[in-house]
Every structure is written in structure tokens, then in C-alpha cells.
Coordinates of C-alpha atoms in Angstrom, one line a residue:
M1 CA 0.2 0.0 0.1
Q2 CA 3.4 2.6 0.7
N3 CA 4.9 1.9 -2.7
I4 CA 0.9 2.8 -4.4
E5 CA 0.8 6.1 -1.8
M6 CA 4.4 7.0 -3.5
I7 CA 3.1 5.9 -7.1
R8 CA -0.1 8.7 -6.4
M9 CA 2.3 11.1 -5.3
Q10 CA 4.6 11.0 -7.5
I11 CA 2.1 11.1 -10.4
N12 CA 0.2 13.7 -8.7
Y13 CA 3.7 16.2 -8.6
L14 CA 4.5 15.7 -12.2
V15 CA 0.7 16.3 -13.5
T16 CA 1.0 19.3 -11.5
Q17 CA 4.0 20.0 -13.3
A18 CA 2.7 19.2 -16.6
R19 CA 0.0 22.0 -15.9
H20 CA 2.5 24.8 -14.7
D21 CA 4.4 24.2 -18.2
I22 CA 1.3 24.5 -20.4
Y23 CA 0.7 27.4 -18.6
T24 CA 4.2 28.7 -19.3
L25 CA 3.8 27.9 -22.7
S26 CA 0.5 29.5 -23.4
T27 CA 2.3 33.1 -21.7
L28 CA 5.5 32.3 -23.1
S29 CA 6.9 35.5 -25.7
D30 CA 10.8 34.0 -25.2
T31 CA 10.3 31.0 -28.2
S32 CA 14.1 30.2 -27.4
M33 CA 12.3 28.0 -23.8
K34 CA 9.6 26.3 -26.0
P35 CA 12.1 23.0 -26.9
Q36 CA 12.8 22.7 -23.6
I37 CA 9.3 23.1 -21.5
L38 CA 7.8 21.3 -24.4
Q39 CA 10.8 18.3 -23.5
R40 CA 9.8 18.4 -19.9
L41 CA 6.2 18.0 -20.2
W42 CA 6.8 15.1 -23.0
D43 CA 9.0 13.4 -20.1
A44 CA 6.3 14.1 -17.8
L45 CA 3.8 12.4 -19.9
S46 CA 5.8 9.3 -20.3
S47 CA 6.7 9.2 -16.6
I48 CA 2.8 9.5 -16.4
H49 CA 2.6 6.3 -18.3
F50 CA 4.7 4.3 -17.0
L51 CA 3.8 5.0 -13.4
S52 CA 0.2 3.9 -14.9
E53 CA 1.4 1.1 -16.1
V54 CA 2.9 0.0 -12.6
L55 CA -0.3 0.4 -11.0
A56 CA -2.0 -1.2 -13.2
N57 CA 0.4 -4.7 -13.0
Q58 CA 0.3 -4.3 -9.7
A59 CA -3.9 -4.1 -9.3
K60 CA -3.4 -7.2 -11.9
T61 CA -1.1 -9.1 -9.4
S62 CA -2.2 -7.8 -6.2
Y63 CA -5.9 -8.0 -5.8
H64 CA -8.1 -10.7 -5.8
I65 CA -11.4 -9.5 -7.5
S66 CA -14.7 -12.3 -7.3
V67 CA -16.5 -12.0 -10.5
P68 CA -19.1 -14.5 -12.2
S69 CA -16.7 -16.1 -14.8
G70 CA -19.1 -14.6 -17.4
N71 CA -17.6 -11.5 -16.6
L72 CA -14.3 -11.3 -16.4
N73 CA -13.3 -9.7 -19.6
Q74 CA -15.3 -6.5 -17.7
I75 CA -12.3 -6.7 -15.2
Q76 CA -9.3 -7.5 -17.8
I77 CA -6.9 -4.2 -18.0
P78 CA -6.2 -3.9 -22.0
P79 CA -2.3 -4.3 -23.1
V80 CA -1.1 -1.1 -23.9
T81 CA 0.5 -1.3 -27.2
P82 CA 4.1 0.3 -27.6
L83 CA 4.4 2.6 -30.2
P84 CA 6.6 2.1 -33.2
T85 CA 10.3 3.3 -32.9
P86 CA 10.6 6.5 -35.4
P87 CA 11.8 5.9 -38.5
I88 CA 15.2 7.8 -40.0
S89 CA 15.7 8.9 -43.0
Q90 CA 19.0 7.2 -45.1
S91 CA 19.3 10.7 -46.3
N92 CA 20.1 12.3 -42.7
Q93 CA 20.7 8.4 -40.9
R94 CA 23.9 8.9 -38.7
T95 CA 26.0 5.2 -38.3
F96 CA 27.6 4.4 -35.5
T97 CA 30.3 2.7 -34.4
I98 CA 30.6 1.0 -30.9
G99 CA 33.9 3.1 -30.3
E100 CA 32.3 6.1 -31.9
L101 CA 29.2 5.5 -29.4
A102 CA 31.7 5.3 -26.6
T103 CA 32.5 8.7 -27.0
F104 CA 28.8 10.0 -26.5
T105 CA 29.1 10.1 -22.3
G106 CA 27.4 13.5 -21.9
K107 CA 31.0 14.4 -20.1
N108 CA 32.6 17.4 -21.0
G109 CA 30.0 19.1 -23.2
R110 CA 29.3 16.0 -25.4
P111 CA 25.6 14.4 -25.6
A112 CA 24.8 11.3 -24.1
Y113 CA 24.1 8.4 -26.7
V114 CA 22.8 5.2 -26.1
A115 CA 22.1 2.0 -28.4
V116 CA 19.2 -0.2 -28.3
N117 CA 18.5 -3.0 -31.0
G118 CA 20.9 -1.5 -33.3
I119 CA 19.0 2.2 -32.9
V120 CA 21.4 5.2 -30.9
Y121 CA 18.7 6.7 -29.3
D122 CA 20.1 10.7 -27.5
V123 CA 19.4 10.4 -23.6
T124 CA 20.5 14.2 -22.7
N125 CA 17.7 15.6 -21.8
N126 CA 15.9 12.5 -20.6
R127 CA 15.2 12.7 -16.8
A128 CA 15.1 9.0 -16.4
W129 CA 19.0 9.3 -17.2
A130 CA 19.8 12.5 -15.3
A131 CA 23.8 12.8 -15.5
A132 CA 24.1 10.4 -18.3
T133 CA 23.7 7.3 -15.5
H134 CA 20.7 5.3 -15.2
F135 CA 20.4 2.8 -12.8
G136 CA 24.5 2.2 -12.9
L137 CA 24.0 2.0 -16.6
I138 CA 26.7 5.1 -18.3
A139 CA 26.1 6.4 -21.3
G140 CA 27.8 5.7 -24.7
K141 CA 27.4 2.1 -24.5
D142 CA 25.0 -0.7 -26.5
Y143 CA 22.1 -1.1 -23.9
T144 CA 20.3 -4.1 -26.1
Q145 CA 20.6 -7.0 -23.5
E146 CA 20.0 -5.1 -20.3
F147 CA 16.6 -2.8 -21.6
A148 CA 15.3 -6.5 -22.5
S149 CA 15.5 -7.5 -19.6
C150 CA 14.5 -5.0 -17.5
H151 CA 11.9 -3.6 -20.4
A152 CA 10.7 -6.3 -22.2
G153 CA 7.4 -5.1 -24.0
Q154 CA 7.6 -1.8 -23.3
Q155 CA 9.0 -0.4 -26.6
S156 CA 6.9 2.5 -25.7
I157 CA 9.8 4.0 -23.3
L158 CA 11.9 4.1 -26.4
A159 CA 9.7 5.9 -28.4
T160 CA 9.9 9.0 -26.2
L161 CA 13.7 9.5 -27.6
P162 CA 15.5 11.1 -30.2
V163 CA 16.4 9.0 -33.0
V164 CA 20.0 9.7 -33.9
G165 CA 21.5 7.3 -35.7
R166 CA 22.3 3.5 -36.2
L167 CA 24.8 1.3 -34.8
V168 CA 26.9 -0.6 -37.2

């Protein structure tokens, strides 16, 4: 129950932040801040989506609801359809070797990139990758196996990240 309360509080915080950002966008005269605010909104919505999935999965496994067998479909939570990975046009698609990817660690003014399933993503401004790290993983590497083991079936997470190229 304590975890549910913490998730609820986090969702409320994210909704409050999103409301503030929407208000700020509506009154914004300096458009140079627009991309940063839109990224923050995108991150907040992605986090809310993730937290709602955690709650739904927890509800499915934690609560045993007694329902007559004919009504079971009414209580099932529909799966989230993952968003497809955005296509990269061949003309401006950059290719990275493992060695080149290793230079994009988010240090010394460099962007932070990671690869999953042969696609290189920019995680520089992603909150989950604050300081170019994510649960002990550091930017500049291929995390195909790690993503598959931690986020199986959650391709929508990758859809929130800007694609910068392909790993060769």
C-alpha cells in the first residue's frame, strides 16, 4: 500500500508540473524556452504513462476480485500497444561504431547517447538518464540486453527518445 501511495504522489507531482508547463507555454513570449518546456512535458507524460502501467500491473497481481466467470472480460486491463520506433530517413541517418558511441557519454559538453536494438538514441535531456546514468548504466554503450531484461514489452519507452542514428 505504501508503494501505491508513493506512485500516486509522484503522478500528482507530474500532473502539477505539466499543468504549470502548459500555462507557461500559453504565456511564453521568449520562444527559445519552448523546446525545453515541450521536452519536460513529454518526459512528464512518459513518466505518468510508465507509473500508470506499474499501478495497473500491481493491481492485476495484488487484488483478487471475485467476479462471476461470465464477466471476467469486464475487469481485464487492456495491454498498452507499444509505439513503433520512429523511422530514420536514410539521407540524414548517422551510423555509429561501438567506439564512436563510447565517446557520447554526456561528459565534457558531449551529448549522451545509448543504443538499443541497433538504434542510437539521445538521452541527454531525459530525466531517467540524469547525469548521463540510469540505474548504474552509463551513456555511450549498447544496452540491448539490459533493455530487454528490464523493459520487456515496453518499446514505448524508446519512442519517447530522439533517434540520432544506427549502430553498425
